[in-house]
Coordinates of C-alpha atoms in Angstrom, one line a residue:
M992 CA 34.9 -10.7 4.7
N993 CA 36.6 -8.0 7.8
K994 CA 35.0 -5.1 9.0
K995 CA 37.4 -2.9 7.3
S996 CA 36.6 -4.0 3.6
L997 CA 32.5 -4.6 4.2
L998 CA 32.9 -1.0 5.9
T999 CA 35.0 -0.3 2.5
G1000 CA 32.2 -1.7 0.4
L1001 CA 29.1 0.2 2.0
G1002 CA 31.0 3.6 0.9
I1003 CA 31.2 2.6 -2.4
G1004 CA 27.8 1.4 -2.4
A1005 CA 26.3 4.7 -1.1
V1006 CA 27.1 6.0 -4.2
L1007 CA 24.8 3.6 -6.1
G1008 CA 21.9 3.9 -4.0
A1009 CA 19.1 1.1 -2.8
G1010 CA 19.0 0.0 -6.2
S1011 CA 23.0 -1.9 -5.7
F1012 CA 20.8 -3.7 -2.9
L1013 CA 19.9 -7.2 -4.6
L1014 CA 23.3 -9.1 -3.0
H1015 CA 23.0 -12.5 -4.1
D1016 CA 22.1 -15.6 -1.9
K1017 CA 25.9 -16.6 -1.8
F1018 CA 26.4 -13.2 0.3
C1019 CA 22.9 -12.7 2.0
K1020 CA 22.5 -15.7 3.7
K1021 CA 26.0 -15.4 5.4
K1022 CA 25.3 -14.3 9.4
C1023 CA 26.8 -10.9 9.4
E1024 CA 26.5 -8.6 12.2
Y1025 CA 25.9 -5.7 9.5
F1026 CA 23.2 -7.6 7.5
P1027 CA 21.8 -10.1 10.6
F1028 CA 18.2 -10.7 9.2
F1029 CA 19.5 -12.1 5.9
G1030 CA 18.4 -15.9 5.3
E1031 CA 16.1 -15.5 8.6
A1032 CA 12.4 -16.0 8.1
T1033 CA 9.6 -13.6 9.4
E1034 CA 9.0 -14.4 13.0
K1035 CA 5.5 -13.2 13.1
D1036 CA 4.0 -12.6 9.3
I1037 CA 1.0 -9.8 8.6
D1038 CA -2.3 -10.9 10.2
S1039 CA -5.4 -9.4 8.7
S1040 CA -7.6 -11.4 11.0
K1041 CA -6.2 -9.0 14.2
I1042 CA -6.5 -5.6 11.9
T1043 CA -7.7 -3.0 14.1
V1044 CA -9.7 0.0 13.3
Q1045 CA -9.4 3.7 14.4
L1046 CA -12.3 6.0 12.6
T1047 CA -11.8 9.8 12.2
K1048 CA -13.3 12.2 14.7
N1049 CA -13.0 14.7 11.7
P1050 CA -14.1 13.5 8.2
K1051 CA -13.2 15.5 5.2
K1052 CA -15.9 16.9 2.8
K1053 CA -16.4 15.3 0.2
K1054 CA -16.9 16.8 -3.5
E1055 CA -20.0 16.7 -5.4
D1056 CA -18.6 17.2 -8.9
P1057 CA -15.9 14.2 -8.9
N1058 CA -14.3 15.4 -12.0
E1059 CA -12.8 18.5 -9.3
Y1060 CA -10.9 15.9 -7.6
G1061 CA -8.4 15.3 -10.5
F1062 CA -5.6 12.9 -9.9
G1063 CA -3.8 12.5 -6.5
K1064 CA -4.7 16.1 -5.1
Y1065 CA -7.0 14.7 -2.1
M1066 CA -6.7 12.0 0.7
S1067 CA -9.3 10.0 1.9
D1068 CA -10.0 9.9 6.0
H1069 CA -8.1 6.8 6.9
M1070 CA -5.0 5.1 5.8
L1071 CA -3.3 1.8 7.0
E1072 CA -0.3 1.1 8.9
I1073 CA 1.8 -2.2 9.5
D1074 CA 5.3 -1.8 10.9
Y1075 CA 8.1 -4.4 10.8
I1076 CA 10.4 -4.5 13.6
D1077 CA 12.3 -7.5 15.4
K1078 CA 11.6 -9.4 12.5
K1079 CA 7.9 -9.5 13.3
F1080 CA 4.9 -7.0 12.1
T1081 CA 3.0 -5.2 14.3
V1082 CA -1.0 -5.7 14.4
P1083 CA -2.4 -3.8 11.1
R1084 CA -4.1 -0.9 11.9
I1085 CA -6.4 1.3 10.2
V1086 CA -6.1 4.7 11.5
P1087 CA -7.1 8.6 10.8
F1088 CA -5.1 10.2 7.7
H1089 CA -2.1 11.6 8.9
D1090 CA 1.7 13.2 8.5
F1091 CA 4.3 11.2 10.1
P1092 CA 7.6 12.3 12.6
V1093 CA 10.5 11.4 9.9
H1094 CA 14.0 11.0 11.6
P1095 CA 16.7 13.2 9.3
A1096 CA 18.5 10.0 9.4
T1097 CA 16.0 7.8 8.5
S1098 CA 16.9 5.5 5.1
V1099 CA 13.9 6.3 2.9
I1100 CA 15.2 9.7 2.6
H1101 CA 19.2 9.2 1.8
Y1102 CA 18.8 6.1 -0.1
G1103 CA 15.5 5.4 -1.9
I1104 CA 15.0 2.2 0.0
T1105 CA 11.7 2.7 -1.1
A1106 CA 8.6 0.7 -3.6
F1107 CA 5.1 1.4 -4.1
E1108 CA 2.4 0.3 -6.6
G1109 CA -0.9 1.6 -8.6
M1110 CA -4.4 0.3 -8.0
K1111 CA -7.7 1.5 -8.2
A1112 CA -11.2 0.7 -6.7
Y1113 CA -14.6 1.4 -8.5
K1114 CA -18.2 1.5 -7.8
D1115 CA -20.1 -1.0 -10.3
S1116 CA -24.4 0.5 -10.9
E1117 CA -25.2 -1.6 -7.7
G1118 CA -22.8 0.5 -5.6
K1119 CA -20.8 -2.7 -4.8
I1120 CA -16.8 -2.1 -4.7
R1121 CA -14.2 -3.7 -7.1
L1122 CA -10.8 -3.7 -7.8
F1123 CA -9.1 -5.2 -11.0
R1124 CA -6.4 -8.1 -10.7
P1125 CA -5.4 -7.2 -7.4
M1126 CA -3.1 -9.8 -6.4
K1127 CA -0.6 -9.8 -9.8
N1128 CA -0.4 -6.0 -7.5
M1129 CA 0.7 -7.6 -4.9
K1130 CA 2.3 -10.0 -6.0
R1131 CA 4.7 -7.3 -7.8
F1132 CA 4.5 -5.2 -4.5
L1133 CA 6.4 -8.4 -3.0
K1134 CA 8.9 -8.8 -6.2
S1135 CA 9.7 -5.1 -5.9
A1136 CA 10.5 -5.4 -2.2
R1137 CA 12.8 -8.0 -2.3
R1138 CA 14.7 -6.5 -4.9
L1139 CA 15.6 -3.8 -2.0
C1140 CA 16.9 -6.8 0.2
L1141 CA 13.1 -6.3 2.3
P1142 CA 11.6 -8.8 4.3
D1143 CA 8.9 -11.3 2.3
F1144 CA 5.3 -10.5 3.7
N1145 CA 2.5 -12.6 2.5
P1146 CA 0.7 -11.0 0.0
E1147 CA -2.4 -12.4 0.7
E1148 CA -2.7 -11.3 4.2
L1149 CA -1.7 -7.7 3.0
L1150 CA -5.0 -7.6 -0.1
K1151 CA -7.3 -8.4 3.0
C1152 CA -6.0 -5.8 5.1
I1153 CA -6.6 -3.4 1.9
E1154 CA -9.9 -4.6 1.5
K1155 CA -10.9 -3.7 5.1
L1156 CA -9.5 -0.3 4.7
V1157 CA -11.3 0.3 1.3
M1158 CA -14.7 -0.6 2.1
I1159 CA -14.1 1.6 5.4
E1160 CA -13.6 4.5 3.0
K1161 CA -16.1 3.4 0.5
D1162 CA -18.0 6.6 0.3
W1163 CA -14.9 7.7 -1.4
V1164 CA -15.3 5.4 -4.5
P1165 CA -16.8 8.0 -7.1
E1166 CA -20.2 6.5 -8.5
K1167 CA -19.2 7.4 -12.4
K1168 CA -18.1 5.1 -14.7
G1169 CA -14.5 6.3 -15.4
F1170 CA -13.8 7.6 -11.6
A1171 CA -12.2 5.8 -9.3
A1172 CA -10.5 6.2 -5.9
Y1173 CA -6.8 5.6 -6.3
I1174 CA -5.1 3.1 -4.3
R1175 CA -1.3 3.8 -2.9
P1176 CA 0.6 0.8 -1.1
I1177 CA 4.0 2.3 -0.2
I1178 CA 7.4 0.3 1.7
M1179 CA 9.4 2.1 2.9
G1180 CA 13.2 1.9 4.9
T1181 CA 12.3 3.4 8.3
D1182 CA 16.1 2.6 10.2
Q1183 CA 17.7 5.7 11.7
F1184 CA 21.4 5.2 10.4
L1185 CA 23.2 7.0 7.9
G1186 CA 25.0 3.7 6.4
L1187 CA 23.8 2.2 3.9
K1188 CA 22.6 -1.3 3.7
P1189 CA 19.4 -3.0 3.7
A1190 CA 16.6 -1.9 6.3
S1191 CA 16.4 -3.8 10.1
K1192 CA 12.9 -1.5 10.4
Y1193 CA 10.5 -0.6 7.6
K1194 CA 6.7 0.7 7.3
I1195 CA 3.9 -0.9 5.4
F1196 CA 1.1 2.2 4.1
V1197 CA -2.0 2.2 2.4
I1198 CA -3.4 5.7 1.3
I1199 CA -6.4 6.3 -1.0
S1200 CA -6.8 9.4 -3.5
P1201 CA -10.3 10.1 -5.1
V1202 CA -9.5 10.5 -8.7
G1203 CA -11.7 12.2 -12.1
S1204 CA -11.4 10.5 -14.8
Y1205 CA -8.1 10.8 -16.7
Y1206 CA -10.0 11.5 -19.8
S1207 CA -12.2 14.4 -18.1
D1208 CA -12.6 16.8 -21.4
G1209 CA -12.1 13.7 -24.2
M1210 CA -10.0 11.3 -24.8
K1211 CA -6.9 13.1 -27.2
G1212 CA -3.6 11.5 -28.5
I1213 CA -0.1 12.9 -27.7
R1214 CA 3.5 13.0 -29.0
L1215 CA 6.0 11.5 -27.8
Y1216 CA 9.4 12.8 -28.1
A1217 CA 12.0 9.6 -28.8
Q1218 CA 15.4 9.7 -27.2
N1219 CA 18.3 7.8 -25.9
E1220 CA 20.1 10.5 -24.2
Y1221 CA 18.7 9.9 -20.6
L1222 CA 17.5 6.1 -20.0
R1223 CA 15.0 5.2 -17.7
S1224 CA 16.4 1.5 -17.4
W1225 CA 18.8 -0.8 -18.2
V1226 CA 20.4 -4.4 -18.0
G1227 CA 20.8 -5.3 -14.8
G1228 CA 19.4 -2.2 -13.2
T1229 CA 16.0 -1.9 -11.7
G1230 CA 13.4 -1.0 -14.6
G1231 CA 11.4 -4.0 -13.9
N1232 CA 10.9 -3.1 -10.4
K1233 CA 8.0 -0.2 -9.2
L1234 CA 10.7 1.5 -6.8
G1235 CA 10.2 5.1 -5.8
G1236 CA 14.5 6.0 -7.3
N1237 CA 12.9 4.6 -10.6
Y1238 CA 10.3 7.8 -11.6
A1239 CA 12.5 10.8 -10.2
P1240 CA 15.4 10.7 -12.8
T1241 CA 12.7 10.8 -16.1
L1242 CA 11.3 14.5 -14.9
L1243 CA 14.4 16.1 -16.6
P1244 CA 13.7 14.4 -20.4
T1245 CA 9.9 15.0 -20.0
L1246 CA 11.2 18.1 -19.6
K1247 CA 13.1 18.7 -22.0
G1248 CA 9.9 16.9 -24.4
F1249 CA 7.8 19.0 -23.6
E1250 CA 10.2 21.9 -24.5
K1251 CA 9.6 20.3 -28.3
E1252 CA 5.8 20.1 -27.7
C1253 CA 5.5 16.8 -26.9
K1254 CA 3.5 15.4 -23.5
S1255 CA 5.5 12.3 -23.1
V1256 CA 8.8 10.5 -23.6
L1257 CA 9.4 7.6 -26.0
F1258 CA 12.5 6.2 -23.7
L1259 CA 15.1 4.3 -25.5
D1260 CA 18.4 2.2 -24.8
K1261 CA 21.5 3.0 -26.2
E1262 CA 20.9 0.5 -29.0
G1263 CA 17.9 2.7 -30.2
K1264 CA 15.3 -0.2 -28.4
V1265 CA 12.2 1.2 -27.2
T1266 CA 11.7 0.5 -23.8
E1267 CA 8.8 2.4 -22.4
A1268 CA 6.6 6.3 -22.7
G1269 CA 6.8 8.0 -19.7
A1270 CA 5.6 5.9 -16.8
M1271 CA 3.9 3.7 -19.3
N1272 CA 4.1 0.6 -21.0
C1273 CA 4.6 0.8 -24.6
M1274 CA 2.6 -0.9 -27.5
V1275 CA 2.6 -0.7 -31.0
I1276 CA 0.5 -2.2 -34.1
W1277 CA 2.0 -2.3 -37.2
E1278 CA 2.0 -4.7 -40.3
N1279 CA 5.3 -6.0 -39.7
E1280 CA 7.6 -7.1 -42.8
N1281 CA 6.5 -10.8 -42.4
N1282 CA 3.1 -8.5 -43.7
E1283 CA 1.5 -9.8 -40.9
R1284 CA -0.9 -7.8 -38.6
E1285 CA 1.0 -7.5 -35.6
L1286 CA 0.7 -5.9 -31.7
I1287 CA 4.0 -6.3 -30.4
T1288 CA 5.3 -4.7 -27.3
P1289 CA 9.0 -4.9 -25.2
S1290 CA 9.9 -8.0 -24.0
L1291 CA 10.5 -8.8 -19.9
E1292 CA 13.0 -10.7 -20.3
D1293 CA 15.5 -8.8 -19.2
N1294 CA 13.9 -6.9 -16.1
T1295 CA 14.4 -3.5 -18.3
I1296 CA 10.6 -3.3 -18.3
L1297 CA 7.8 -3.1 -15.5
P1298 CA 5.5 -6.1 -15.9
G1299 CA 2.1 -4.2 -16.1
I1300 CA -1.2 -5.5 -14.9
T1301 CA -2.6 -3.5 -17.4
R1302 CA 0.0 -4.2 -20.4
D1303 CA -0.7 -8.3 -19.5
S1304 CA -4.0 -7.5 -19.7
I1305 CA -4.7 -6.2 -23.2
L1306 CA -1.7 -8.8 -24.2
K1307 CA -4.8 -11.7 -23.2
L1308 CA -7.5 -9.2 -24.8
A1309 CA -5.7 -8.7 -28.3
K1310 CA -4.7 -12.5 -28.4
E1311 CA -8.5 -13.4 -27.7
S1312 CA -9.4 -10.8 -30.2
G1313 CA -8.0 -12.6 -33.2
Q1314 CA -7.4 -9.5 -35.1
F1315 CA -3.8 -10.0 -35.5
D1316 CA -1.9 -12.4 -36.8
K1317 CA 0.8 -12.0 -34.1
V1318 CA 0.8 -10.9 -30.6
T1319 CA 4.1 -10.7 -29.8
E1320 CA 6.7 -9.6 -26.9
G1321 CA 9.9 -8.6 -28.9
D1322 CA 12.0 -5.8 -29.3
I1323 CA 11.4 -3.0 -31.1
T1324 CA 13.6 -0.2 -32.8
I1325 CA 13.1 3.7 -33.1
N1326 CA 14.4 2.7 -36.9
Q1327 CA 11.9 0.0 -37.4
L1328 CA 9.2 2.2 -35.9
V1329 CA 10.6 5.0 -38.5
K1330 CA 10.9 2.5 -41.8
A1331 CA 7.1 1.4 -41.0
H1332 CA 5.7 4.8 -41.0
N1333 CA 7.3 5.6 -44.0
E1334 CA 6.3 2.7 -45.9
N1335 CA 2.5 3.3 -44.2
R1336 CA 2.5 0.3 -41.8
L1337 CA 2.7 1.7 -38.6
F1338 CA -1.3 1.6 -37.8
E1339 CA -1.5 2.5 -34.0
I1340 CA 0.8 3.2 -30.5
F1341 CA -0.4 3.4 -27.2
G1342 CA 0.9 3.7 -23.5
C1343 CA -1.0 1.6 -21.0
G1344 CA -1.1 1.4 -17.3
T1345 CA -3.4 1.7 -14.4
A1346 CA -3.9 5.9 -13.9
A1347 CA -5.0 6.0 -17.9
I1348 CA -6.1 2.4 -19.0
V1349 CA -4.6 3.2 -22.2
S1350 CA -3.1 7.0 -23.6
P1351 CA -2.8 7.4 -27.5
V1352 CA -0.8 8.1 -29.3
L1353 CA -0.6 10.6 -32.4
G1354 CA 2.7 10.1 -33.7
F1355 CA 6.3 10.3 -32.4
K1356 CA 9.7 13.6 -32.2
Y1357 CA 12.8 12.0 -33.4
E1358 CA 16.2 13.6 -34.7
G1359 CA 14.9 16.4 -35.3
K1360 CA 11.9 15.5 -37.5
T1361 CA 8.3 14.5 -36.8
Y1362 CA 6.8 11.4 -37.5
D1363 CA 3.1 11.6 -37.2
F1364 CA 0.5 8.3 -38.6
A1365 CA -3.2 9.3 -36.8
K1366 CA -4.8 10.6 -40.2
D1367 CA -6.3 13.4 -39.3
G1368 CA -5.5 13.2 -35.8
K1369 CA -8.1 10.0 -35.3
L1370 CA -7.5 7.8 -32.8
G1371 CA -6.9 3.8 -33.1
E1372 CA -10.0 2.4 -33.2
F1373 CA -8.0 -1.1 -31.2
T1374 CA -6.8 1.3 -28.5
L1375 CA -10.5 2.5 -27.9
Y1376 CA -12.2 -1.1 -28.1
L1377 CA -9.1 -1.8 -25.3
Y1378 CA -10.1 1.6 -22.9
D1379 CA -14.0 0.4 -23.1
T1380 CA -13.2 -3.1 -22.8
I1381 CA -10.9 -2.9 -19.8
L1382 CA -13.6 0.3 -18.2
S1383 CA -16.5 -2.6 -18.4
I1384 CA -14.8 -5.0 -17.1
Q1385 CA -13.1 -2.3 -14.1
H1386 CA -16.6 -1.6 -13.3
G1387 CA -18.2 -4.7 -13.3
E1388 CA -20.4 -3.9 -16.6
I1389 CA -18.9 -7.1 -18.6
E1390 CA -18.3 -10.3 -16.0
H1391 CA -14.8 -11.2 -15.8
Q1392 CA -12.7 -13.2 -13.5
W1393 CA -10.2 -10.0 -13.6
S1394 CA -12.7 -8.2 -11.5
H1395 CA -12.5 -8.7 -8.2
L1396 CA -15.4 -7.9 -6.2
I1397 CA -15.3 -6.9 -2.6
E1398 CA -17.2 -8.4 0.0
E1399 CA -19.7 -6.4 2.5
Q1400 CA -17.3 -6.3 6.3
D1401 CA -18.4 -6.6 9.6

């Protein structure tokens, strides 16, 4: 590839954004002055044993009532930072929470070269701190980073750094059941260059936000606005990765849903297949056309669906519950949902994810018609069972391998 054709390709690629960075091995591993680090191993990986800690001299005042925290409005005192420069990770450092000075040409601003994760820390009845299946988050974080051509990192070492941060901030983890400290790991390209290319410099940072109960006023069902005018994801795209650029385009259809008195969107593809419910995975409980009681959720096979940790947990719990003839990962079409509703075979729909665990659905609107299936607004029994079970595991009330206890650290 000559210099002229490569630059032309970069100009076209700039229109497509960070999602166009999945350049397969045949191209990525060629030595090239524009992509010099492709195919080269990281010379120095993350080393949690060398982490440094600088404690704040001005700790923030915590809320007496954790309900006042809401979601994502308040930050804890410290953050974790790790930079990647010259094929090496810097020493991980925990420092007082601070703003970043950002160069106007920084690549994350222009091309969305960023991925993130969402986790929570919970406090059990003995005051110990627990995480929920954190290695699943770390592996998904790595998968998302690879989709943006960012160099690999050791997910186990990163988790150890996060655990250190969480234990320093353990007083920011609310004590009440249903409350938590939300953990947001982020990776972003920090090159100062206007050309579209994979980042050669990037930063990993982790911040913590104490959060109130998602259902502080009690769990209530919502109605979904089913539409396929605006797609959340498509085959060959980035829907199966947790990238920053996946979320902003969902704001407009969500606003249109609000105008139709729906609090979230049921995203469909152009063939009418269900993909996700807002920013959550979608689950349906019905009697299928073979007269089987089934829990079904869209498959991960074509990489259009985010592989949610809560999603995976629910599938396992559903199989263990013995309440279903089938637990399926497969296609669900809007026409099937309408038909099941009309034949009184549609029992429960719910979204699921880290923030809410489950979000019960009372009905949906599609093509000007409303399809409500929850009688008298009553929430689904299995939806409530899942919420109580997963919450109890997260807070250590139910002994389970998914609850990850953080050991006290020096």
